[in-house]
Coordinates of C-alpha atoms and ligand atoms in Angstrom, one line a residue:
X1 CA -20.3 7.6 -26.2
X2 CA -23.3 6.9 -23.8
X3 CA -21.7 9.7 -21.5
X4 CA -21.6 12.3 -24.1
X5 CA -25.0 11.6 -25.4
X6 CA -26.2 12.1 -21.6
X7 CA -24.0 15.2 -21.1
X8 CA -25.3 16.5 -24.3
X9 CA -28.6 16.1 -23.1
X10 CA -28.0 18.0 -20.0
X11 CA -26.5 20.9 -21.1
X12 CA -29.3 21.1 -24.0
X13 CA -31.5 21.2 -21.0
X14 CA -33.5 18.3 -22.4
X15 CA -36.0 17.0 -19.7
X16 CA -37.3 14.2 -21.8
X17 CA -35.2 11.1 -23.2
X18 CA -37.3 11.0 -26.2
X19 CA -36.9 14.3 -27.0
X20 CA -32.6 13.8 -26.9
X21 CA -32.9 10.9 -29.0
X22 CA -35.1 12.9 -31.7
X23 CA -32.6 15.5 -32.0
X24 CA -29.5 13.2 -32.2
X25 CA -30.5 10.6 -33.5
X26 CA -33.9 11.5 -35.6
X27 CA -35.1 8.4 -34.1
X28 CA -37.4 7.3 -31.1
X29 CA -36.5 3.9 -31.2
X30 CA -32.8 4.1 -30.2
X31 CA -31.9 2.6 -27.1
X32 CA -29.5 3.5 -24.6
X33 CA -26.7 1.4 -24.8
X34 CA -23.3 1.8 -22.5
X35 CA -20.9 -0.8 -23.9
X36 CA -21.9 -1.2 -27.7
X37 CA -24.2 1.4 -28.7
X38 CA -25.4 1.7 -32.2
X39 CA -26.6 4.3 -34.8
X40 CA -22.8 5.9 -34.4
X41 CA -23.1 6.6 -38.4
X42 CA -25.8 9.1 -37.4
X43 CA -23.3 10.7 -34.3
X44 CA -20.6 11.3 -36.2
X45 CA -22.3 13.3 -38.7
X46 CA -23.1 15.7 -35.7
X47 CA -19.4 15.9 -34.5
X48 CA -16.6 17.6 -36.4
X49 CA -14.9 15.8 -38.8
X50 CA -11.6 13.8 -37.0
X51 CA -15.1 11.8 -35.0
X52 CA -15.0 9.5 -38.0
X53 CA -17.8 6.7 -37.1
X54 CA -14.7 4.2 -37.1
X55 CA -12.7 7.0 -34.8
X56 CA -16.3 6.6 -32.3
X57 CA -16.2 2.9 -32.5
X58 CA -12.9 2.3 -31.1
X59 CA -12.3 5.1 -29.2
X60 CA -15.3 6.2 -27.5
X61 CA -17.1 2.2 -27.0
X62 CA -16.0 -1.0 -25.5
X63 CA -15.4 -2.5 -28.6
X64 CA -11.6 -3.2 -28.5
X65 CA -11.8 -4.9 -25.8
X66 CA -13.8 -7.7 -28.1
X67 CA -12.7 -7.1 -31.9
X68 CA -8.9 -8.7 -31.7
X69 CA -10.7 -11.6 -30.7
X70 CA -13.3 -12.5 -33.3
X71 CA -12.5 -13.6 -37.1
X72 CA -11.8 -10.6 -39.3
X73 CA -15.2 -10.8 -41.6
X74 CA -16.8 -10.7 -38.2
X75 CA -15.2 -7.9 -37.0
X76 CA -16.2 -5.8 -40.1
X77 CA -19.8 -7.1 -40.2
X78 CA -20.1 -5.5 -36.1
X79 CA -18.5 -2.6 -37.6
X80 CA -21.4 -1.9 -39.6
X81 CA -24.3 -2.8 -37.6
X82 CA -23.0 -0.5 -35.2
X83 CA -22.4 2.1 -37.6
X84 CA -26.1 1.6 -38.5
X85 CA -27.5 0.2 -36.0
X86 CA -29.1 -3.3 -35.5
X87 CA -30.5 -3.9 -32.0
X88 CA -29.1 -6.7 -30.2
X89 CA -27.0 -8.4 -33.3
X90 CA -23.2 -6.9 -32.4
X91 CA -24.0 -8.2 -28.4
X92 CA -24.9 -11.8 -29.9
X93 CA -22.1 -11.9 -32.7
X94 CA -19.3 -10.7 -30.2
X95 CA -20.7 -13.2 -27.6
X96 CA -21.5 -10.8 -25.1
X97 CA -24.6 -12.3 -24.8
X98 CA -23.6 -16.4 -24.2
X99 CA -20.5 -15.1 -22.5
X100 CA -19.9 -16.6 -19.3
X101 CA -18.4 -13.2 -18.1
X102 CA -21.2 -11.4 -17.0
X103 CA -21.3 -7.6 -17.6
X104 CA -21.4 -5.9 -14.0
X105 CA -24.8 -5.4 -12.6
X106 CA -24.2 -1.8 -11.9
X107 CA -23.0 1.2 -14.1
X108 CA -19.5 1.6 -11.6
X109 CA -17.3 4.9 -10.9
X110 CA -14.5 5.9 -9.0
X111 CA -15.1 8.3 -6.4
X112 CA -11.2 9.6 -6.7
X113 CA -11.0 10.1 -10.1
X114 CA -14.7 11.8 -9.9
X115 CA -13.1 14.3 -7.7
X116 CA -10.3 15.2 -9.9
X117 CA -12.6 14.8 -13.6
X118 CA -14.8 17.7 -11.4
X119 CA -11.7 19.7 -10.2
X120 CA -10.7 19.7 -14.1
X121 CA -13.9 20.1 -15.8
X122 CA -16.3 21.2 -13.7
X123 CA -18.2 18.1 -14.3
X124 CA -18.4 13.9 -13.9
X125 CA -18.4 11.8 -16.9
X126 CA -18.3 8.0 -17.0
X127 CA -14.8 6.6 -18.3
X128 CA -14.7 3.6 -20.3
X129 CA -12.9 0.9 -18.1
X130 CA -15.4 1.5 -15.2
X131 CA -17.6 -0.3 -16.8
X132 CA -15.8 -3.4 -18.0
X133 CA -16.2 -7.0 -16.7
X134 CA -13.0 -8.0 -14.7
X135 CA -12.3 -4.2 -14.0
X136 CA -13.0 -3.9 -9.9
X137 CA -10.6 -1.0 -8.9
X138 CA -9.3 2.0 -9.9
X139 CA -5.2 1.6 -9.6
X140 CA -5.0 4.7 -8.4
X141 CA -7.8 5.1 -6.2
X142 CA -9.2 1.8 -4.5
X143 CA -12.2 -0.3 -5.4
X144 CA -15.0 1.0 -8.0
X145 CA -18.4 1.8 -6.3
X146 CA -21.9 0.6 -7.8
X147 CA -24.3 3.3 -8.4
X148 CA -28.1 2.0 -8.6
X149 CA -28.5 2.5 -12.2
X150 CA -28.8 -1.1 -13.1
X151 CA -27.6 -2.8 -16.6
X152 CA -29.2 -3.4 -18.6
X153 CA -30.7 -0.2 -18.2
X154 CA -34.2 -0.6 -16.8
X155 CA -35.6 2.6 -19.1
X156 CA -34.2 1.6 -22.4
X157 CA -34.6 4.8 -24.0
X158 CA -32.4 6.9 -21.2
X159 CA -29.6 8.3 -21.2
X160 CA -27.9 8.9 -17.7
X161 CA -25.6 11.7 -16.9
X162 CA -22.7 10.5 -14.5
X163 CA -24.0 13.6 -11.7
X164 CA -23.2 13.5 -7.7
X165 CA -27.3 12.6 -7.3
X166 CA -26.0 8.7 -8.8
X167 CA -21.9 9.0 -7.7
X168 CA -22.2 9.4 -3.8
X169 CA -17.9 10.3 -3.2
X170 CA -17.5 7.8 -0.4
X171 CA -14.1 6.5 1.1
X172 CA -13.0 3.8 -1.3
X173 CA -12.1 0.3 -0.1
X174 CA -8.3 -0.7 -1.3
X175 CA -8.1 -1.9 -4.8
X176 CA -7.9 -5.8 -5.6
X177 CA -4.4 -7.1 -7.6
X178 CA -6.2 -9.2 -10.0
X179 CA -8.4 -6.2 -11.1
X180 CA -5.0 -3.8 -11.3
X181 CA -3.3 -6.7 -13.5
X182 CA -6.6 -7.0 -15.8
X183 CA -7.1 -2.8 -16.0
X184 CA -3.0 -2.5 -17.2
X185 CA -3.9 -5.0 -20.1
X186 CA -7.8 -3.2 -20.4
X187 CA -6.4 -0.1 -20.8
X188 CA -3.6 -1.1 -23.8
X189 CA -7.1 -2.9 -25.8
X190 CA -8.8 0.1 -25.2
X191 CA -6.5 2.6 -26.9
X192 CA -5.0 -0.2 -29.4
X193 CA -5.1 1.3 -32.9
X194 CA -7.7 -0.1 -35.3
X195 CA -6.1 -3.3 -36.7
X196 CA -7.5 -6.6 -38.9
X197 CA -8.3 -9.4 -36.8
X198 CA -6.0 -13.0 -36.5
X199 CA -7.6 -16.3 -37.6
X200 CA -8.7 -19.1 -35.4
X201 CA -5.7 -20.8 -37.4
X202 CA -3.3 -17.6 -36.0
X203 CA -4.7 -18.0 -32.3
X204 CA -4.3 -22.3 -32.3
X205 CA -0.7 -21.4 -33.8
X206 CA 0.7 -19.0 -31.2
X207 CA -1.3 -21.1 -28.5
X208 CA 1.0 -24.2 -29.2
X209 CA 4.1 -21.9 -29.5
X210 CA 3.3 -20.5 -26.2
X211 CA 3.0 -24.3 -24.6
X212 CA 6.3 -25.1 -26.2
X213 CA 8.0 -21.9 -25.0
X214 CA 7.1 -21.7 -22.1
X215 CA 7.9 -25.8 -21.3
X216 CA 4.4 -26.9 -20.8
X217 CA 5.0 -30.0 -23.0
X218 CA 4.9 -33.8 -22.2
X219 CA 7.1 -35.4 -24.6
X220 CA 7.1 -34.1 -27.8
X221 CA 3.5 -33.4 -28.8
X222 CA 1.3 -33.7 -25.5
X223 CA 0.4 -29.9 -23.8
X224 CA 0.7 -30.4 -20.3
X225 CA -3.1 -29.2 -19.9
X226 CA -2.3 -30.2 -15.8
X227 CA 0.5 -28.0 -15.2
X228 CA -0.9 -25.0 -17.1
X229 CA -3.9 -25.5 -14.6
X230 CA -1.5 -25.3 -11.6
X231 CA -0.4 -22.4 -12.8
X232 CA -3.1 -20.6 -13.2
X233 CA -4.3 -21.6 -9.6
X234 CA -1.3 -20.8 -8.1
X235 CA -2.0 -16.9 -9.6
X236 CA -5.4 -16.7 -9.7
X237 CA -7.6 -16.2 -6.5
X238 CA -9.8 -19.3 -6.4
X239 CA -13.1 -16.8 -5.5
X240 CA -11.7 -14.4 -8.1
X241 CA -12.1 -17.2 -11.0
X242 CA -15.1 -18.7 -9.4
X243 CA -16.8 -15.3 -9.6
X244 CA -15.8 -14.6 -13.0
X245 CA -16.4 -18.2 -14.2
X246 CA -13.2 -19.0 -15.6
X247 CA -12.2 -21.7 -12.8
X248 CA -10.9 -24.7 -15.1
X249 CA -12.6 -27.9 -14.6
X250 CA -10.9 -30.7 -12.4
X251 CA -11.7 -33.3 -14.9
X252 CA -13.1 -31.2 -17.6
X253 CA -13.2 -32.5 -21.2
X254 CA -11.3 -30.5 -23.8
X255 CA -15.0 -29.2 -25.0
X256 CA -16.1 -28.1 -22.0
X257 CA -12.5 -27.1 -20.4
X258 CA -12.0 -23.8 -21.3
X259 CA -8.5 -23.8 -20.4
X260 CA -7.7 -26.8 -22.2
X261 CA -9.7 -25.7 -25.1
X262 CA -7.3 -22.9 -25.6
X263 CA -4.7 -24.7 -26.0
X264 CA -6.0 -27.3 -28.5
X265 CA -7.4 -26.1 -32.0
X266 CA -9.5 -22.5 -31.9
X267 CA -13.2 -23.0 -33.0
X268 CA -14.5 -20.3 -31.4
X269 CA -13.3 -16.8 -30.0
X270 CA -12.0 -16.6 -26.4
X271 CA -12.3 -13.9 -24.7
X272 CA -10.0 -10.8 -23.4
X273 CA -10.0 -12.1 -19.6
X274 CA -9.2 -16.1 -21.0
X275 CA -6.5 -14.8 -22.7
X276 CA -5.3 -12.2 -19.7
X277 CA -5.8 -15.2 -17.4
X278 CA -3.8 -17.6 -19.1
X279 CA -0.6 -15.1 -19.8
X280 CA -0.7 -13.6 -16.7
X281 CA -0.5 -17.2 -15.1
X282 CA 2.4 -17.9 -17.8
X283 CA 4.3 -15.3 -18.2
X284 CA 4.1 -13.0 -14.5
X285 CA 3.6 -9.7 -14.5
X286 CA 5.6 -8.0 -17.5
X287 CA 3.8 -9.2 -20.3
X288 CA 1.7 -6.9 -22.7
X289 CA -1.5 -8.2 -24.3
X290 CA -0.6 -5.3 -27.2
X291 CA 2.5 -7.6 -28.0
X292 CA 0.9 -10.8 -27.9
X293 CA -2.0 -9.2 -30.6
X294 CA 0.9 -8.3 -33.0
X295 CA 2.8 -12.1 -32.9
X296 CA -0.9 -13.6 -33.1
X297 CA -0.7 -11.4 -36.4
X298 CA 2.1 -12.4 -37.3
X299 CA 1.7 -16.3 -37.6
X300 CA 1.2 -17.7 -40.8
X301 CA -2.4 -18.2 -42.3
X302 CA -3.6 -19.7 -45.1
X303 CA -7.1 -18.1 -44.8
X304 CA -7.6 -15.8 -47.2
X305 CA -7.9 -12.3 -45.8
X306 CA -11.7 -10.6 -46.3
X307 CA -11.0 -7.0 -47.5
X308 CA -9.5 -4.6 -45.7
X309 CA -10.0 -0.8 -46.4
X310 CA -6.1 0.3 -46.0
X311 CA -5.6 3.1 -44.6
X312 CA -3.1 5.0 -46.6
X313 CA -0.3 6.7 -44.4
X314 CA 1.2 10.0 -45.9
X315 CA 4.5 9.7 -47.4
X316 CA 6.6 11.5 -44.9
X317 CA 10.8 11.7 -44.8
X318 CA 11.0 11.9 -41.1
X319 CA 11.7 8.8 -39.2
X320 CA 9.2 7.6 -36.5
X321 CA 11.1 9.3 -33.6
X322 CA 10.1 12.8 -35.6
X323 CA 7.1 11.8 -35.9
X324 CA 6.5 11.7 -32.7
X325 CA 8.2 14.6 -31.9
X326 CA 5.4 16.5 -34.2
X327 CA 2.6 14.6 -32.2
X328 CA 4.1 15.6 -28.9
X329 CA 4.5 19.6 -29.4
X330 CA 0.7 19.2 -30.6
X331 CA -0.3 19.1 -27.3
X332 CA 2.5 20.5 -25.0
X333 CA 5.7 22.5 -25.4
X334 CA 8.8 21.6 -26.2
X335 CA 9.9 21.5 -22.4
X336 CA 7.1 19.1 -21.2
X337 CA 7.2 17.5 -24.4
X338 CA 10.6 16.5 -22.9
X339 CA 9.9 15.6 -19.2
X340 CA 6.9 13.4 -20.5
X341 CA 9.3 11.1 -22.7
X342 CA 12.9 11.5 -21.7
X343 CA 14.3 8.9 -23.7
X344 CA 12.8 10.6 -27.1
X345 CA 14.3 13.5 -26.8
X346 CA 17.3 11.5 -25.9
X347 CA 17.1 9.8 -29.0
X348 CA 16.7 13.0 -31.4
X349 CA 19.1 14.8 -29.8
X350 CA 21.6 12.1 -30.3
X351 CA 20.2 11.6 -33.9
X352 CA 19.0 14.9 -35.1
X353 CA 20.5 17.3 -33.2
X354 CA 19.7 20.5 -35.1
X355 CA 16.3 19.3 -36.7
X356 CA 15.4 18.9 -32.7
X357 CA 16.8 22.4 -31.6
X358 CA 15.3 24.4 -34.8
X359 CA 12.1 22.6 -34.7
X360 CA 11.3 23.3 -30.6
X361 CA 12.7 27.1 -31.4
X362 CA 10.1 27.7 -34.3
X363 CA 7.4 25.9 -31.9
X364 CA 8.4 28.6 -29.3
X365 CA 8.1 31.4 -31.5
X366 CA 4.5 30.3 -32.7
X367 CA 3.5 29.9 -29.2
X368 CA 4.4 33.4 -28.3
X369 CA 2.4 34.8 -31.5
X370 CA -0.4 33.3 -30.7
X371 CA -0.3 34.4 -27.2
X372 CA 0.5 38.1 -28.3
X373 CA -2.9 38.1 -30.6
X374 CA -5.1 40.3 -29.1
X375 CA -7.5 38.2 -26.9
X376 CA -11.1 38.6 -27.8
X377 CA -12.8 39.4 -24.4
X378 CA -16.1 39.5 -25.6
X379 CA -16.0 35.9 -26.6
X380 CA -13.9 35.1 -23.5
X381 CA -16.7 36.6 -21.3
X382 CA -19.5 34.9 -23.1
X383 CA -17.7 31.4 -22.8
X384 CA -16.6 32.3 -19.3
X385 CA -20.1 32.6 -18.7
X386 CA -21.4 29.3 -19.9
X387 CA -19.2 27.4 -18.3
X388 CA -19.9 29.2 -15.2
X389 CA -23.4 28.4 -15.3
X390 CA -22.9 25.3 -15.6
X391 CA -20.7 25.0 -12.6
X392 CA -23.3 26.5 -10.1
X393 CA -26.4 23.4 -11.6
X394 CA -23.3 21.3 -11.1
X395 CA -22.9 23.2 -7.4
X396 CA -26.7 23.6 -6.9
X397 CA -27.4 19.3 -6.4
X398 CA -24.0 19.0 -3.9
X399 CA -24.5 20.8 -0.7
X400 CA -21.5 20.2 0.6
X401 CA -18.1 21.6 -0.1
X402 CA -16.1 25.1 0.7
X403 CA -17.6 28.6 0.6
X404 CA -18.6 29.2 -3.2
X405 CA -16.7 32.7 -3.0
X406 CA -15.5 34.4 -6.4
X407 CA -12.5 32.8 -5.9
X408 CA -13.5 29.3 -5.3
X409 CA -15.6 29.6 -8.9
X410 CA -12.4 31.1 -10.5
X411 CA -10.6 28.8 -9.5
X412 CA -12.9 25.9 -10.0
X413 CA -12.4 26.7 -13.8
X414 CA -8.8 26.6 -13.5
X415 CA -8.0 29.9 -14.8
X416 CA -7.8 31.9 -11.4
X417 CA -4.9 34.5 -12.2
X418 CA -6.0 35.2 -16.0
X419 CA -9.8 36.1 -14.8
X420 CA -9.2 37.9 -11.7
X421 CA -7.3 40.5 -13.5
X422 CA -9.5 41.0 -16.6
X423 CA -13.1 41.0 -14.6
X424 CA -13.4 44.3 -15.3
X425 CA -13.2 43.4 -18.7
X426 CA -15.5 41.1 -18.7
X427 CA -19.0 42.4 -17.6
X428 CA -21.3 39.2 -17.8
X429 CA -18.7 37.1 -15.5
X430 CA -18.7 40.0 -13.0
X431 CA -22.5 39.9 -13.0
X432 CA -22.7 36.4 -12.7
X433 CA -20.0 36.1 -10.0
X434 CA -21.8 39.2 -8.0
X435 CA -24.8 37.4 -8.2
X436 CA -24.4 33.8 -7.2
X437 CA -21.2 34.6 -4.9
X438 CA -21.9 32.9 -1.6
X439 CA -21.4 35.2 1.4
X440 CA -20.1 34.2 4.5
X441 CA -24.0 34.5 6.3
X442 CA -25.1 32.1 3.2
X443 CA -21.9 30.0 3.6
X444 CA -22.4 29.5 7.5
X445 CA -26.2 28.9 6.6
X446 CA -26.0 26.0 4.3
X447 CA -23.7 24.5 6.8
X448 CA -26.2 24.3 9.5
X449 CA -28.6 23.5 7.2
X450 CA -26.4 20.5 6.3
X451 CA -25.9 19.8 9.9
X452 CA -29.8 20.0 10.1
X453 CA -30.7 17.3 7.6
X454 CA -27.2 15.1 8.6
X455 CA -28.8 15.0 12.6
X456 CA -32.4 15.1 11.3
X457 CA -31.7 10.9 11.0
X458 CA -31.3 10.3 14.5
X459 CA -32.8 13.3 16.0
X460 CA -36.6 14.4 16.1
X461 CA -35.1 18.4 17.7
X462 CA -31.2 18.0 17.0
X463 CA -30.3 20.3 20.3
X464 CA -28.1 23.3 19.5
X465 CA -25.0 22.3 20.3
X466 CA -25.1 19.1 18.7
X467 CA -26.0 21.4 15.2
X468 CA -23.0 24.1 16.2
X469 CA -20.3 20.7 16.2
X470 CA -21.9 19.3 13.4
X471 CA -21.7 22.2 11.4
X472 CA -18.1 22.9 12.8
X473 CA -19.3 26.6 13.6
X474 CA -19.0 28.4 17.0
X475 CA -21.3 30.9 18.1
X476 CA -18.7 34.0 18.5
X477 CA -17.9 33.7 15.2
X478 CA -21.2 33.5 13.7
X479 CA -22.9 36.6 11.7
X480 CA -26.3 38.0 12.9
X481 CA -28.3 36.1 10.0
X482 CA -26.6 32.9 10.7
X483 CA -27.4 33.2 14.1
X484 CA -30.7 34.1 13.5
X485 CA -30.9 31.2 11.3
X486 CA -29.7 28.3 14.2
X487 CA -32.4 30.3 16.7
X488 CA -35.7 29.5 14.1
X489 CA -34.1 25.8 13.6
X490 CA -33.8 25.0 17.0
X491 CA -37.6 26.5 17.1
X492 CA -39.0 24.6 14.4
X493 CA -37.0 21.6 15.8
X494 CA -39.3 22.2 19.1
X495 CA -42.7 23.0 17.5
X496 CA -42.2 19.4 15.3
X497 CA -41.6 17.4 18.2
X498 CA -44.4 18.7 20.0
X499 CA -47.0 18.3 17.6
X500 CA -46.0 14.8 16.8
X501 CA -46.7 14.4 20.7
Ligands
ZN1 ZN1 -9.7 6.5 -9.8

């Protein structure tokens, strides 16, 4: 949500943080917040109407990764204040302020997945799990960088735009397997549906069972607290648990034990790396923490449940493979619909056979309708435009890169073919391209330029051959501006040098 609210202020062009937060929020006082931010009543109302402030909460904050964990009336009552928003309270009441994890010190991001979110969009945003204590790597790309935006955010009333001036795209270190097992569970709290908490008298319940199950019993009532320990040790990094603060005591008393405190009866909420450290340690690698959350549910409780707004579930006479047949051809067509899950289709085809064929055929048919409508240039050009725009401030901060030709900003907004072929019907794209195309002069240009500033470190007059290398450019295959260009560099270069003697 802090992303959006940034990237809303940029493309607003709003220069002045108070000035965002009086036309989102119609408040001054709002401060920026990236994990649990507040007034989301007030944010929905701006969005359309699926952005239900519940939707916002659980999709779009870090509070999933808390709310299985705390009672149920307490997960309500957070709910609310963030809904509203009350300063402060949701932090203290989901113990994110006594917690012994410590949020990172740095807002994070991956350089890899940077790359591909600007490939895609045009754009950076920050994701979710880059942000989230225990989370050091990406799994895909290698370890998460620190940008200097410190958290707590030293201007409270800012919001920051994830943009290459914060994200330098560095080579990223190899990831770390602790943080790789801890982002696989991350990532199933953060996209869990919205569900009612489990009682401290649920947690102590499945705790014991685990013990039991598992064979970490002495005789028949004692948890072997000792061997659980080893366990743990054995999986867990020693510098990984020091660092995070979870390294059990060697003769810790159940109060002050954490690990033994889990195991004994729950007084208090544990948190989402406790109970990753303690399955991971029990169970190896092929547990889910989405599992474990539905048998905590399922224990018996005598607590009365707080009321729970149900969510009512439209009657419907297809079975739950159908179901998610429908969701599937939402998004994708029947044939991708099929390579992304296999074993579905499998399934229907086995199961409803005809249902499956008729209902991809009439998707098929739709598709091609709407495809056939006549496409609304006009519109296309305007949008094309905007986006366009966009792409060149995005362009204007990063000097590095390929030659921005017509093609590279076609094909920057992923739509290459389509455009190419309907720029003449498209008059405000063609202008735009015309305009801010980069010709090869320009293109060889910036690169000395870039060679200029990169030597300019170690250099007072970077000689001319160390700027040709630099810039990867030789002088046969340079045109007469570019060349003129290097010739009034290596001047300058001269004329500095001899003043500052
Ligand atoms: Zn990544």
């Amino acid at each position: 949500m802090y992303s959006t609210v940034a990237r809303a202020g940029v493309r607003q062009g709003h220069t002045s943080p108070k000035q965002l937060l009086d036309e989102i929020f119609e408040s001054r006082s709002v401060i920026a917040t990236i994990d649990l931010p507040n007034h989301l009543g007030m944010l929905s109302r701006r969005l359309p109407e699926e952005y239900t402030p519940e939707n916002l909460i659980y999709s779009h904050t870090l509070f999933p990764l808390y709310a299985p964990f705390v009672p149920e009336t307490r997960r309500l009552q957070c709910m609310q204040w963030l809904q509203q928003g009350a300063q402060g309270a949701v932090h203290l009441a989901l113990g994110v302020v006594a917690s012994r994890i410590k949020s990172p010190r740095f807002v994070r991001y991956c350089p890899g997945c940077q790359t591909a979110q600007r490939e895609l969009y045009g754009e950076y945003f920050w994701l979710r799990e880059w942000q989230v204590a225990g989370v050091e790597s990406c799994p895909k790309h290698g370890a998460l960088m620190d940008t200097r935006i410190a958290r707590p955010l030293i201007e409270r009333h800012r919001f920051i735009a994830a943009a290459p001036e914060y994200c330098y795209l560095a080579e990223q270190q190899k990831g770390m397997r602790p943080s790789d097992w801890i982002t696989v569970q991350v990532r199933q709290l953060l996209v869990r549906p919205v569900k009612a908490s489990s009682s401290f008298e649920q947690w102590t319940e499945y705790y014991r069972n685990l013990a039991c199950r598992q064979g970490f019993y002495r005789g028949k009532a004692q948890v072997d607290h000792s061997s659980i320990k080893d366990s743990v040790l054995k999986v867990w990094p020693a510098p990984w648990l020091t660092r995070n603060s979870l390294m059990p005591l060697r003769h810790g008393d159940d109060e002050s034990d954490w690990l033994k405190a889990i195991f004994r009866k729950h007084r208090k909420s544990f948190n989402y790396l406790q109970h990753i450290v303690v399955h991971q340690a029990l169970l190896g690698s092929h547990w889910r923490i989405d599992k474990v959350l539905n048998d905590v549910n399922r224990k018996p409780t005598n607590e009365k449940r707080p009321q729970v707004k149900v969510v009512i579930q439209r009657p419907s006479s297809h079975t739950p493979d159908q179901e998610a047949w429908f969701a599937f051809l939402k998004s994708q067509p029947p044939k991708q619909a099929r390579r992304t899950s296999p074993a579905l289709y499998a399934r229907l085809y086995r199961n409803h056979r005809d249902w499956l064929l008729d209902i991809n055929h009439r998707h098929a048919q739709k598709m091609a309708n709407v495809n056939a409508a006549r496409i609304d240039w006009d519109k296309r050009d305007r949008e094309t435009l905007q986006a366009l725009r966009q792409l060149a401030t995005f362009l204007k901060v990063n000097q590095q890169g390929p030659r921005r030709s017509r093609t590279y900003y076609l094909k920057l907004l992923g739509t290459l073919s389509t455009l190419e072929k309907n720029l003449y019907q498209m008059p405000r794209t063609s202008s735009f391209l015309v305009a801010n195309s980069e010709s090869v002069s320009q293109y060889q240009i910036r690169r000395l330029q870039n060679a200029y500033d990169d030597l300019g470190v170690h250099f007072d007059s970077p000689p001319k051959w160390r700027l040709l290398r630099n810039a990867r450019l030789c002088e046969e295959r340079m045109t007469e501006p570019a060349r003129q260009y290097l010739e009034n560099l290596v001047e300058t270069a001269h004329e500095v040098q001899r003043c500052g003697r």
